[in-house]
Tab-separated table of C-alpha atoms in Angstrom:
chain	number	residue	atom	x	y	z
A	9	MET	CA	-0.014	0.108	0.087
A	10	ALA	CA	1.449	3.308	-1.056
A	11	GLN	CA	1.788	6.160	1.320
A	12	LYS	CA	-0.343	9.327	0.381
A	13	TYR	CA	1.702	12.214	1.205
A	14	GLU	CA	-0.188	15.638	1.577
A	15	ARG	CA	2.653	18.120	1.722
A	16	VAL	CA	6.069	17.366	-0.109
A	17	LEU	CA	9.145	19.453	0.591
A	18	ALA	CA	12.050	19.380	-1.927
A	19	ALA	CA	15.333	21.085	-0.618
A	20	VAL	CA	17.418	22.370	-3.490
A	21	ASP	CA	20.859	23.828	-3.580
A	22	GLY	CA	21.705	23.869	-7.492
A	23	SER	CA	23.470	20.448	-7.453
A	24	LYS	CA	22.755	17.478	-9.571
A	25	GLY	CA	21.386	15.691	-6.680
A	26	ALA	CA	19.004	18.491	-5.964
A	27	GLU	CA	17.617	18.293	-9.459
A	28	THR	CA	17.119	14.837	-8.974
A	29	ALA	CA	15.411	15.312	-5.786
A	30	LEU	CA	13.037	17.932	-7.412
A	31	LYS	CA	11.987	15.690	-10.259
A	32	LYS	CA	11.204	12.916	-7.857
A	33	ALA	CA	9.206	15.291	-5.542
A	34	VAL	CA	7.211	16.631	-8.548
A	35	GLU	CA	6.180	12.917	-9.658
A	36	ILE	CA	5.051	12.313	-6.170
A	37	VAL	CA	3.062	15.417	-5.953
A	38	LYS	CA	1.376	14.858	-9.425
A	39	ARG	CA	0.487	11.336	-8.317
A	40	ASN	CA	-0.939	12.387	-5.096
A	41	HIS	CA	-2.365	15.521	-6.366
A	42	THR	CA	-1.007	17.385	-3.509
A	43	LYS	CA	1.289	20.448	-2.488
A	44	LEU	CA	4.914	20.964	-3.157
A	45	ASP	CA	7.182	23.218	-1.171
A	46	VAL	CA	10.641	24.027	-2.895
A	47	LEU	CA	13.092	25.323	-0.327
A	48	ARG	CA	16.586	26.853	-0.948
A	49	VAL	CA	18.776	27.598	1.997
A	50	LEU	CA	21.433	30.216	1.698
A	51	ASP	CA	24.341	29.554	4.186
A	52	LEU	CA	26.132	32.700	4.589
A	53	ASN	CA	28.884	31.079	6.583
A	54	SER	CA	30.016	28.991	3.540
A	55	LEU	CA	30.149	32.085	1.113
A	56	GLU	CA	32.976	34.402	0.847
A	57	TYR	CA	33.811	37.317	-1.320
A	58	GLY	CA	35.929	36.227	-4.147
A	59	GLY	CA	37.467	33.022	-2.623
A	60	ALA	CA	39.441	35.239	-0.232
A	61	GLY	CA	37.919	34.514	2.932
A	62	ILE	CA	36.670	37.924	3.211
A	63	ALA	CA	33.246	38.555	4.778
A	64	LEU	CA	30.267	39.659	2.741
A	65	ASP	CA	28.857	43.221	3.113
A	66	GLY	CA	25.202	43.916	3.226
A	67	GLU	CA	25.141	45.018	-0.539
A	68	ARG	CA	26.749	41.815	-1.652
A	69	ILE	CA	24.230	39.667	0.649
A	70	TYR	CA	21.389	41.635	-1.051
A	71	LYS	CA	22.560	40.921	-4.417
A	72	ILE	CA	22.787	37.046	-3.608
A	73	GLU	CA	19.300	37.161	-1.965
A	74	GLN	CA	17.702	38.888	-5.231
A	75	ALA	CA	19.544	36.383	-7.650
A	76	ASN	CA	18.363	33.592	-5.482
A	77	GLU	CA	14.762	34.884	-5.352
A	78	GLU	CA	14.595	35.425	-9.186
A	79	TYR	CA	16.077	31.873	-9.516
A	80	MET	CA	13.202	30.347	-7.353
A	81	GLN	CA	10.609	32.283	-9.071
A	82	LYS	CA	11.698	30.976	-12.424
A	83	LEU	CA	11.939	27.502	-11.019
A	84	LYS	CA	8.158	27.956	-9.860
A	85	HIS	CA	7.102	28.991	-13.307
A	86	SER	CA	8.871	26.163	-14.911
A	87	LEU	CA	7.006	23.742	-12.551
A	88	ILE	CA	3.802	25.234	-13.546
A	89	GLU	CA	4.636	25.065	-17.086
A	90	ASN	CA	5.347	21.560	-16.568
A	91	GLY	CA	1.975	20.640	-15.161
A	92	LEU	CA	1.662	21.575	-11.656
A	93	GLY	CA	-0.967	23.815	-10.813
A	94	GLU	CA	-0.062	27.333	-9.359
A	95	GLU	CA	-1.956	26.559	-6.028
A	96	GLN	CA	0.349	23.326	-5.753
A	97	VAL	CA	3.612	24.937	-5.799
A	98	LYS	CA	5.273	27.471	-3.157
A	99	VAL	CA	9.042	28.394	-3.382
A	100	HIS	CA	10.804	29.416	-0.284
A	101	LEU	CA	14.256	30.930	0.484
A	102	ARG	CA	15.828	31.086	3.847
A	103	PHE	CA	19.159	31.872	5.388
A	104	GLY	CA	21.011	29.716	7.693
A	105	ASN	CA	22.573	26.433	8.287
A	106	PRO	CA	20.729	23.899	5.671
A	107	LYS	CA	20.416	21.116	8.209
A	108	VAL	CA	19.110	23.280	11.000
A	109	VAL	CA	16.636	25.155	8.646
A	110	VAL	CA	15.153	21.926	6.869
A	111	VAL	CA	14.676	19.868	10.154
A	112	ASP	CA	14.161	22.285	12.940
A	113	ASP	CA	12.458	25.179	11.236
A	114	PHE	CA	10.984	24.686	8.073
A	115	GLN	CA	9.441	21.203	8.054
A	116	PRO	CA	7.765	21.798	11.496
A	117	GLU	CA	6.369	25.112	10.381
A	118	TYR	CA	4.890	23.685	7.131
A	119	GLN	CA	4.051	20.240	8.401
A	120	ASN	CA	5.616	18.560	5.393
A	121	ASP	CA	5.076	14.659	5.861
A	122	LEU	CA	7.719	14.042	3.143
A	123	ILE	CA	11.103	15.463	2.414
A	124	VAL	CA	12.785	14.702	-0.778
A	125	VAL	CA	16.619	15.403	-0.822
A	126	GLY	CA	19.628	14.765	-3.201
A	127	SER	CA	22.001	12.166	-2.373
A	128	THR	CA	24.760	14.701	-2.069
A	129	GLY	CA	25.395	18.237	-2.908
A	130	LYS	CA	29.049	18.275	-1.546
A	131	ASN	CA	32.315	16.394	-2.659
A	132	PHE	CA	34.163	14.029	-0.392
A	133	ILE	CA	36.138	16.406	1.583
A	134	GLU	CA	33.479	18.932	2.223
A	135	ARG	CA	31.264	16.045	3.521
A	136	LEU	CA	34.275	14.979	5.737
A	137	VAL	CA	34.418	18.695	7.180
A	138	VAL	CA	30.872	19.892	7.325
A	139	GLY	CA	28.815	16.662	7.191
A	140	SER	CA	26.290	15.655	4.586
A	141	VAL	CA	23.019	17.799	4.738
A	142	ALA	CA	21.078	14.786	3.001
A	143	SER	CA	22.245	12.184	5.774
A	144	TYR	CA	21.600	14.713	8.589
A	145	ILE	CA	17.972	15.292	7.389
A	146	THR	CA	17.701	11.662	6.983
A	147	ARG	CA	18.730	10.729	10.459
A	148	ASN	CA	16.783	13.725	12.218
A	149	ALA	CA	13.620	14.668	10.268
A	150	ALA	CA	10.434	14.191	12.185
A	151	CYS	CA	8.758	12.809	8.877
A	152	ASP	CA	9.619	10.515	6.048
A	153	VAL	CA	12.632	11.269	3.984
A	154	LEU	CA	13.397	9.959	0.346
A	155	MET	CA	16.943	10.283	-0.728
A	156	ALA	CA	16.828	10.679	-4.520
A	157	ARG	CA	19.714	9.209	-6.387
A	158	PRO	CA	20.719	10.354	-9.995
A	159	ASP	CA	20.381	7.861	-12.521
A	160	LYS	CA	23.922	5.972	-13.184
A	161	LYS	CA	23.461	6.695	-17.217
């Protein structure tokens, strides 16, 4: 018996894994005739100016936020053009540590009953240093989690 999900969360970060996760989430939403929240979390601690380790100023942060807001709105329109109803899709942009934002803030606030994440958005060294967001979500979420893996093709 298949689980009927009411509100699906797809966490996206621009990686191939996140792209796969979004595709899987859209399939689930279409099949269940339900709602999709697409969340992008910007971790300012991992951003630096020009790769030199210099802290970002307010103007640069504003530009990053505006570029990401524009990206999320384009993504929403693309999802609507590909078969989801406007009332089915909401896009969200948050700042903070992606692990904490998804598990402790967003999911409880929006009562998502399924989170779909990509298998990884980081390389091996980054996972060793900061840990995988996907594995943290899988271990700590209060709802079901689907880890979407890209096709091996």
